[in-house]
Short mmCIF file of C-alpha atoms and ligand atoms in Angstrom, two decimals:
data_model
loop_
_atom_site.label_atom_id
_atom_site.label_comp_id
_atom_site.label_asym_id
_atom_site.label_seq_id
_atom_site.Cartn_x
_atom_site.Cartn_y
_atom_site.Cartn_z
CA UNK W 1051 -68.05 80.25 26.77
CA UNK W 1052 -65.24 79.59 29.56
CA UNK W 1053 -66.35 77.03 32.41
CA UNK W 1054 -66.54 78.22 35.76
CA UNK W 1055 -63.57 77.35 38.01
CA UNK W 1056 -62.81 76.48 41.55
CA UNK W 1057 -59.78 75.92 43.40
CA UNK W 1058 -58.68 73.21 45.73
CA UNK W 1059 -55.45 72.92 48.04
CA UNK W 1060 -54.43 70.35 50.62
CA UNK W 1061 -52.30 72.07 53.57
CA UNK W 1062 -50.55 70.73 56.69
CA UNK W 1063 -49.21 67.28 57.35
CA UNK W 1064 -50.58 64.44 54.70
CA UNK W 1065 -53.37 62.25 55.92
CA UNK W 1066 -55.42 59.50 54.69
CA UNK W 1067 -58.14 60.35 52.58
CA UNK W 1068 -56.88 63.67 51.01
CA UNK W 1069 -57.05 62.25 47.30
CA UNK W 1070 -60.64 61.12 48.27
CA UNK W 1071 -61.62 64.60 49.22
CA UNK W 1072 -60.04 66.12 45.84
CA UNK W 1073 -61.67 63.24 43.63
CA UNK W 1074 -65.20 64.20 45.49
CA UNK W 1075 -64.61 67.70 44.67
CA UNK W 1076 -63.55 67.51 41.03
CA UNK W 1077 -66.16 64.84 40.34
CA UNK W 1078 -69.21 66.63 41.76
CA UNK W 1079 -67.94 70.10 40.43
CA UNK W 1080 -67.80 68.53 36.90
CA UNK W 1081 -71.12 67.75 37.26
CA UNK W 1082 -72.23 71.36 37.53
CA UNK W 1083 -69.95 71.97 34.32
CA UNK W 1084 -67.33 73.52 36.63
CA UNK W 1085 -63.58 73.12 35.96
CA UNK W 1086 -61.30 72.35 39.19
CA UNK W 1087 -57.66 73.62 39.54
CA UNK W 1088 -55.48 72.06 42.21
CA UNK W 1089 -52.90 74.12 43.71
CA UNK W 1090 -49.52 72.22 44.18
CA UNK W 1091 -47.67 72.58 47.72
CA UNK W 1092 -50.65 73.65 49.84
CA UNK W 1093 -51.03 77.46 50.07
CA UNK W 1094 -47.62 77.88 48.58
CA UNK W 1095 -49.41 77.25 45.32
CA UNK W 1096 -50.79 80.34 45.35
CA UNK W 1097 -47.98 82.69 45.56
CA UNK W 1098 -45.25 83.29 42.55
CA UNK W 1099 -44.57 81.11 40.90
CA UNK W 1100 -48.23 80.17 40.97
CA UNK W 1101 -48.35 76.24 40.99
CA UNK W 1102 -51.58 74.46 39.92
CA UNK W 1103 -53.20 72.29 37.28
CA UNK W 1104 -56.59 71.26 36.07
CA UNK W 1105 -57.88 68.11 37.40
CA UNK W 1106 -59.57 65.90 34.89
CA UNK W 1107 -62.64 64.14 36.62
CA UNK W 1108 -62.07 61.19 34.12
CA UNK W 1109 -58.77 60.46 36.11
CA UNK W 1110 -59.94 60.64 39.49
CA UNK W 1111 -60.85 56.85 39.82
CA UNK W 1112 -57.79 55.74 41.56
CA UNK W 1113 -57.63 58.49 43.90
CA UNK W 1114 -60.62 57.25 46.28
CA UNK W 1115 -58.17 54.42 47.76
CA UNK W 1116 -54.64 55.92 47.35
CA UNK W 1117 -52.80 57.45 50.25
CA UNK W 1118 -51.04 61.16 50.51
CA UNK W 1119 -52.23 63.87 48.34
CA UNK W 1120 -51.70 64.30 44.51
CA UNK W 1121 -51.27 67.86 45.07
CA UNK W 1122 -48.45 67.90 47.51
CA UNK W 1123 -48.68 69.71 50.55
CA UNK W 1124 -46.65 71.90 53.17
CA UNK W 1125 -46.83 72.90 56.73
CA UNK W 1126 -43.88 75.12 56.76
CA UNK W 1127 -43.48 78.02 54.11
CA UNK W 1128 -44.52 81.60 53.65
CA UNK W 1129 -47.80 81.50 55.29
CA UNK W 1130 -46.85 79.81 58.62
CA UNK W 1131 -49.67 81.03 60.61
CA UNK W 1132 -49.08 78.88 63.58
CA UNK W 1133 -45.87 78.32 65.57
CA UNK W 1134 -46.84 76.30 68.51
CA UNK W 1135 -49.40 74.97 70.92
CA UNK W 1136 -51.72 78.09 71.13
CA UNK W 1137 -49.40 80.59 69.57
CA UNK W 1138 -49.99 82.41 66.30
CA UNK W 1139 -47.89 84.54 64.07
CA UNK W 1140 -49.36 86.71 61.78
CA UNK W 1141 -49.31 85.99 57.98
CA UNK W 1142 -47.56 89.06 56.43
CA UNK W 1143 -49.88 91.14 54.39
CA UNK W 1144 -47.85 91.29 51.47
CA UNK W 1145 -48.37 87.23 51.18
CA UNK W 1146 -51.94 87.73 51.61
CA UNK W 1147 -52.09 90.37 49.15
CA UNK W 1148 -50.08 88.20 46.68
CA UNK W 1149 -52.30 85.34 47.17
CA UNK W 1150 -55.54 87.20 46.59
CA UNK W 1151 -53.94 88.89 43.20
CA UNK W 1152 -53.24 85.39 41.89
CA UNK W 1153 -56.58 84.07 43.04
CA UNK W 1154 -58.32 86.90 41.34
CA UNK W 1155 -56.16 86.73 38.17
CA UNK W 1156 -57.27 83.01 37.64
CA UNK W 1157 -60.98 83.92 37.76
CA UNK W 1158 -61.95 81.36 40.50
CA UNK W 1159 -65.27 81.15 41.87
CA UNK W 1160 -64.07 79.79 45.36
CA UNK W 1161 -61.10 78.09 46.89
CA UNK W 1162 -61.48 74.87 49.07
CA UNK W 1163 -58.86 74.64 51.71
CA UNK W 1164 -58.23 71.01 53.03
CA UNK W 1165 -56.51 71.10 56.44
CA UNK W 1166 -56.34 71.07 60.32
CA UNK W 1167 -55.95 73.68 62.55
CA UNK W 1168 -52.80 75.52 61.21
CA UNK W 1169 -54.10 75.33 57.59
CA UNK W 1170 -57.73 76.47 58.50
CA UNK W 1171 -56.28 79.45 60.37
CA UNK W 1172 -54.25 80.31 57.11
CA UNK W 1173 -58.00 79.85 55.28
CA UNK W 1174 -59.65 82.21 57.39
CA UNK W 1175 -56.89 84.85 57.18
CA UNK W 1176 -57.47 84.41 53.26
CA UNK W 1177 -61.29 84.73 53.78
CA UNK W 1178 -60.59 87.52 56.03
CA UNK W 1179 -58.76 89.14 53.13
CA UNK W 1180 -61.53 88.64 50.30
CA UNK W 1181 -60.95 85.09 49.19
CA UNK W 1182 -64.25 83.26 48.96
CA UNK W 1183 -63.03 79.84 50.97
CA UNK W 1184 -64.79 76.66 52.20
CA UNK W 1185 -62.77 74.49 54.42
CA UNK W 1186 -62.56 71.00 54.83
CA UNK W 1187 -61.58 69.35 58.25
CA UNK W 1188 -58.29 67.22 58.11
CA UNK W 1189 -56.14 65.57 60.79
CA UNK W 1190 -55.33 62.20 62.18
CA UNK W 1191 -55.38 63.79 65.55
CA UNK W 1192 -59.19 64.42 65.62
CA UNK W 1193 -58.49 67.50 67.41
CA UNK W 1194 -60.78 70.12 65.65
CA UNK W 1195 -63.68 71.86 67.30
CA UNK W 1196 -67.22 71.94 65.54
CA UNK W 1197 -67.23 68.65 63.69
CA UNK W 1198 -67.80 65.09 65.27
CA UNK W 1199 -64.78 63.97 63.68
CA UNK W 1200 -62.13 64.65 61.30
CA UNK W 1201 -61.22 62.68 58.02
CA UNK W 1202 -58.17 60.44 58.68
CA UNK W 1203 -58.66 59.96 62.31
CA UNK W 1204 -60.37 56.62 61.60
CA UNK W 1205 -57.51 55.40 59.38
CA UNK W 1206 -54.95 56.17 62.01
CA UNK W 1207 -56.71 54.50 64.73
CA UNK W 1208 -57.20 51.46 62.44
CA UNK W 1209 -53.37 51.24 61.87
CA UNK W 1210 -52.63 51.86 65.77
CA UNK W 1211 -55.08 49.05 66.52
CA UNK W 1212 -53.68 46.58 64.12
CA UNK W 1213 -50.11 47.49 65.70
CA UNK W 1214 -51.72 46.45 69.17
CA UNK W 1215 -53.20 43.09 67.74
CA UNK W 1216 -49.65 42.37 66.61
CA UNK W 1217 -47.87 43.51 69.79
CA UNK W 1218 -50.42 41.52 71.63
CA UNK W 1219 -49.20 38.33 70.50
CA UNK W 1220 -45.63 38.89 70.90
CA UNK W 1221 -46.17 40.53 74.41
CA UNK W 1222 -47.93 37.52 75.60
CA UNK W 1223 -45.21 35.02 74.14
CA UNK W 1224 -42.36 36.61 76.03
CA UNK W 1225 -44.37 37.92 79.08
CA UNK W 1226 -42.98 41.47 78.28
CA UNK W 1227 -44.39 44.88 78.52
CA UNK W 1228 -44.88 46.49 75.36
CA UNK W 1229 -45.36 50.21 75.01
CA UNK W 1230 -46.80 51.53 71.76
CA UNK W 1231 -46.35 55.38 71.35
CA UNK W 1232 -48.92 57.03 69.14
CA UNK W 1233 -49.53 60.15 67.40
CA UNK W 1234 -52.22 62.71 68.25
CA UNK W 1235 -50.12 65.66 69.46
CA UNK W 1236 -51.88 67.40 72.40
CA UNK W 1237 -54.82 65.18 72.18
CA UNK W 1238 -55.35 61.69 73.05
CA UNK W 1239 -58.04 60.54 70.67
CA UNK W 1240 -55.83 57.90 68.61
CA UNK W 1241 -54.46 56.65 71.98
CA UNK W 1242 -57.91 56.18 73.74
CA UNK W 1243 -59.71 54.91 70.54
CA UNK W 1244 -56.90 52.44 69.56
CA UNK W 1245 -56.38 51.44 73.06
CA UNK W 1246 -59.67 50.18 73.73
CA UNK W 1247 -60.18 48.71 70.18
CA UNK W 1248 -57.08 47.09 70.62
CA UNK W 1249 -57.19 45.89 74.07
CA UNK W 1250 -54.66 47.83 75.66
CA UNK W 1251 -54.23 47.64 79.44
CA UNK W 1252 -52.89 50.94 79.96
CA UNK W 1253 -53.79 54.38 78.00
CA UNK W 1254 -51.65 57.16 79.01
CA UNK W 1255 -53.09 60.52 77.53
CA UNK W 1256 -52.15 64.12 77.74
CA UNK W 1257 -55.68 65.14 79.17
CA UNK W 1258 -55.02 62.83 82.37
CA UNK W 1259 -51.40 63.24 83.46
CA UNK W 1260 -50.11 59.88 84.58
CA UNK W 1261 -48.04 58.74 87.46
CA UNK W 1262 -45.52 55.79 87.62
CA UNK W 1263 -46.91 54.30 91.04
CA UNK W 1264 -50.26 54.01 89.11
CA UNK W 1265 -48.85 52.21 85.86
CA UNK W 1266 -46.97 49.94 88.10
CA UNK W 1267 -49.88 49.21 90.21
CA UNK W 1268 -52.00 47.93 87.19
CA UNK W 1269 -49.14 45.83 85.80
CA UNK W 1270 -49.02 44.30 89.35
CA UNK W 1271 -52.65 43.72 89.64
CA UNK W 1272 -52.13 42.04 85.95
CA UNK W 1273 -49.45 39.80 87.34
CA UNK W 1274 -51.47 38.79 90.49
CA UNK W 1275 -54.29 37.51 88.10
CA UNK W 1276 -51.49 35.44 86.04
CA UNK W 1277 -51.51 38.08 83.10
CA UNK W 1278 -47.77 38.04 82.81
CA UNK W 1279 -47.58 40.85 80.03
CA UNK W 1280 -49.10 44.21 79.46
CA UNK W 1281 -49.88 46.82 76.73
CA UNK W 1282 -49.52 50.19 77.28
CA UNK W 1283 -50.58 52.77 74.61
CA UNK W 1284 -49.03 56.20 74.95
CA UNK W 1285 -50.09 59.18 73.27
CA UNK W 1286 -47.06 61.42 72.10
CA UNK W 1287 -48.22 64.34 74.10
CA UNK W 1288 -48.72 62.40 77.25
CA UNK W 1289 -46.79 63.50 80.17
CA UNK W 1290 -46.44 62.32 84.04
CA UNK W 1291 -47.83 64.36 86.70
CA UNK W 1292 -45.69 67.38 87.24
CA UNK W 1293 -43.50 66.43 84.29
CA UNK W 1294 -43.28 68.17 80.75
CA UNK W 1295 -43.93 67.26 77.14
CA UNK W 1296 -41.14 65.07 75.69
CA UNK W 1297 -39.77 66.18 72.51
CA UNK W 1298 -36.75 65.22 70.42
CA UNK W 1299 -35.79 68.33 69.30
CA UNK W 1300 -35.32 71.90 70.46
CA UNK W 1301 -38.00 73.98 69.10
CA UNK W 1302 -37.28 76.45 66.27
CA UNK W 1303 -38.69 79.69 66.89
CA UNK W 1304 -41.28 79.48 64.08
CA UNK W 1305 -42.04 76.07 64.37
CA UNK W 1306 -44.27 73.62 66.44
CA UNK W 1307 -42.87 71.41 68.87
CA UNK W 1308 -42.15 67.93 67.48
CA UNK W 1309 -43.39 65.56 70.08
CA UNK W 1310 -41.97 62.08 70.61
CA UNK W 1311 -39.85 60.14 73.02
CA UNK W 1312 -42.25 59.73 75.81
CA UNK W 1313 -42.92 55.80 74.93
CA UNK W 1314 -39.05 55.19 75.51
CA UNK W 1315 -39.32 57.08 78.85
CA UNK W 1316 -42.22 55.00 79.62
CA UNK W 1317 -40.72 51.72 78.64
CA UNK W 1318 -37.55 52.46 80.67
CA UNK W 1319 -38.91 53.50 83.81
CA UNK W 1320 -41.59 50.65 83.82
CA UNK W 1321 -38.75 48.33 83.31
CA UNK W 1322 -36.53 49.51 86.10
CA UNK W 1323 -39.58 49.51 88.64
CA UNK W 1324 -41.20 46.43 87.82
CA UNK W 1325 -37.86 44.19 86.68
CA UNK W 1326 -39.95 43.25 83.60
CA UNK W 1327 -38.56 43.31 80.34
CA UNK W 1328 -39.99 46.22 78.41
CA UNK W 1329 -40.00 47.39 74.86
CA UNK W 1330 -41.20 50.41 72.71
CA UNK W 1331 -42.65 50.74 69.42
CA UNK W 1332 -43.10 53.97 67.96
CA UNK W 1333 -45.67 54.04 65.37
CA UNK W 1334 -44.99 57.23 63.73
CA UNK W 1335 -45.93 58.10 60.25
CA UNK W 1336 -47.22 54.62 59.61
CA UNK W 1337 -50.28 56.08 60.94
CA UNK W 1338 -50.46 58.99 58.39
CA UNK W 1339 -49.39 56.74 55.32
CA UNK W 1340 -51.46 54.51 53.21
CA UNK W 1341 -55.05 54.85 51.84
CA UNK W 1342 -58.24 55.78 53.97
CA UNK W 1343 -60.35 53.08 55.65
CA UNK W 1344 -64.21 52.61 54.33
CA UNK W 1345 -65.31 55.11 57.11
CA UNK W 1346 -62.97 57.63 55.88
CA UNK W 1347 -63.57 56.95 52.17
CA UNK W 1348 -67.23 57.60 52.93
CA UNK W 1349 -66.68 60.55 55.01
CA UNK W 1350 -64.14 62.35 52.43
CA UNK W 1351 -66.46 61.62 49.83
CA UNK W 1352 -69.43 63.38 51.85
CA UNK W 1353 -66.93 66.34 52.85
CA UNK W 1354 -65.84 67.16 49.29
CA UNK W 1355 -69.33 67.01 47.72
CA UNK W 1356 -70.45 69.17 50.32
CA UNK W 1357 -67.54 71.69 49.95
CA UNK W 1358 -68.73 72.01 46.25
CA UNK W 1359 -72.43 72.56 47.42
CA UNK W 1360 -71.34 75.16 49.80
CA UNK W 1361 -69.28 77.07 47.00
CA UNK W 1362 -72.35 76.91 44.78
CA UNK W 1363 -74.32 78.35 47.54
CA UNK W 1364 -71.69 81.01 48.36
CA UNK W 1365 -71.40 80.17 52.10
CA UNK W 1366 -67.80 81.17 52.28
CA UNK W 1367 -65.89 81.38 55.44
CA UNK W 1368 -67.25 78.13 56.52
CA UNK W 1369 -66.14 74.62 56.97
CA UNK W 1370 -68.00 71.56 56.31
CA UNK W 1371 -68.65 69.58 59.23
CA UNK W 1372 -70.22 66.03 60.35
CA UNK W 1373 -72.84 66.36 62.68
CA UNK W 1374 -74.67 62.74 62.40
CA UNK W 1375 -76.61 62.07 60.32
CA UNK W 1376 -75.89 65.08 58.30
CA UNK W 1377 -72.93 67.40 56.98
CA UNK W 1378 -73.37 70.81 57.79
CA UNK W 1379 -71.36 74.06 57.39
CA UNK W 1380 -69.91 75.83 60.28
CA UNK W 1381 -68.02 78.94 60.30
CA UNK W 1382 -64.31 78.42 60.10
CA UNK W 1383 -63.73 80.30 63.39
CA UNK W 1384 -65.88 77.78 65.25
CA UNK W 1385 -63.07 75.15 64.40
CA UNK W 1386 -59.95 77.03 65.11
CA UNK W 1387 -57.63 78.32 67.64
CA UNK W 1388 -58.50 75.84 70.51
CA UNK W 1389 -58.07 72.15 70.51
CA UNK W 1390 -60.50 69.54 71.16
CA UNK W 1391 -59.38 67.00 73.67
CA UNK W 1392 -60.59 64.00 75.23
CA UNK W 1393 -63.05 64.70 78.01
CA UNK W 1394 -61.06 63.07 81.10
CA UNK W 1395 -64.79 62.34 82.25
CA UNK W 1396 -66.53 61.58 78.81
CA UNK W 1397 -67.65 58.06 77.67
CA UNK W 1398 -64.42 57.02 75.94
CA UNK W 1399 -62.69 57.28 79.16
CA UNK W 1400 -65.59 55.80 81.23
CA UNK W 1401 -65.80 52.78 78.86
CA UNK W 1402 -61.97 52.11 79.29
CA UNK W 1403 -62.30 52.37 83.02
CA UNK W 1404 -65.23 50.11 82.97
CA UNK W 1405 -63.29 47.52 81.27
CA UNK W 1406 -60.56 47.91 83.93
CA UNK W 1407 -57.96 49.75 81.43
CA UNK W 1408 -55.96 52.12 83.65
CA UNK W 1409 -55.24 55.64 82.70
CA UNK W 1410 -51.98 55.81 85.10
CA UNK W 1411 -53.53 58.04 87.35
CA UNK W 1412 -55.48 56.15 90.18
O1 F6P D 1812 -51.10 66.61 63.28
C1 F6P D 1812 -50.78 65.42 62.61
C2 F6P D 1812 -49.24 64.88 63.05
O2 F6P D 1812 -48.97 63.54 62.36
C3 F6P D 1812 -49.42 64.66 64.70
O3 F6P D 1812 -49.97 63.74 65.42
C4 F6P D 1812 -47.61 64.69 65.04
O4 F6P D 1812 -47.53 65.04 66.17
C5 F6P D 1812 -47.24 65.65 63.83
O5 F6P D 1812 -48.36 65.56 62.89
C6 F6P D 1812 -46.05 65.12 62.96
O6 F6P D 1812 -45.51 66.07 62.10
P1 F6P D 1812 -44.26 65.92 61.23
O7 F6P D 1812 -44.92 65.13 59.94
O8 F6P D 1812 -43.97 67.27 60.79
O9 F6P D 1812 -43.25 64.95 62.01
#
């Protein structure tokens, strides 16, 4: 008798922990006697020429700690459900039909889609088109609704915090202003968490537009106390009051805006206004590369095992979510379509302010 089969794919940008989810899915599916097919290149693997391989549970060992995704991923391509901040493009019906046809031909019991807002939007469209889908929330940006945290976030914060630790010593040695630009798209989760954990002095996030008078006031206050260096953490989506997002490229019609460059703008302006030597470091894809932290390894393993359980229980159209102390199932529709951002009056911002960290808006 042929074993039952499920499928898994990883969509959107890569992220530490994708392989740990794949491992957990394959291992827990194999304990139910199920085979797992891994689709290559994200959702594209479902389309002609269909591209997948059977994942052997005995070969999953090294995946717990490995960065990237062994299945490959894509955030462009024929599905492209998301074109920008809050905008959506319809997936052509012919593409959904083709994916459903290929899925059915493989006789799969369910499909696990690992992704962020864009990929889960595609997953929901597939579900509405008759494919039994379960989602797993992935993004270093931590900007998904309906889960306390996404996997990959902790690893990105660890990377940014390590960068701040290193910048601290060189900033102090040279009495400089060091600006660290971190990812996060339109949410300041990475900047605020790493900024606090890494001892930043000023944190600029999209949720709290800043002004240079306030940023320079904080630097002057520090100087007055004999602290002759300053660490500024800037989220790539931060913007000055009345200013616009900074992006290095013009936006193609079907692409999301690629944010980046605000760190250099801040370093230059602060340097001009204060007369202090200022330098910028753009952390970029270092935050996405490499293996997951211990926290993410555990979270990915819990998410992967839970996703298999949800297929077994036929709870399709759901996404696994962390609601401490449990992992639970939530409708995918609760997670997508709007971003979860840092509450400007929430605990993280209050904690930072209690320590004297400035958000450049006072
Ligand atoms: O969503 C994850 C993320 O790393 C964002 O933080 C960042 O803005 C974007 O992806 C970068 O995308 P790309 O890898 O396409 O440059």
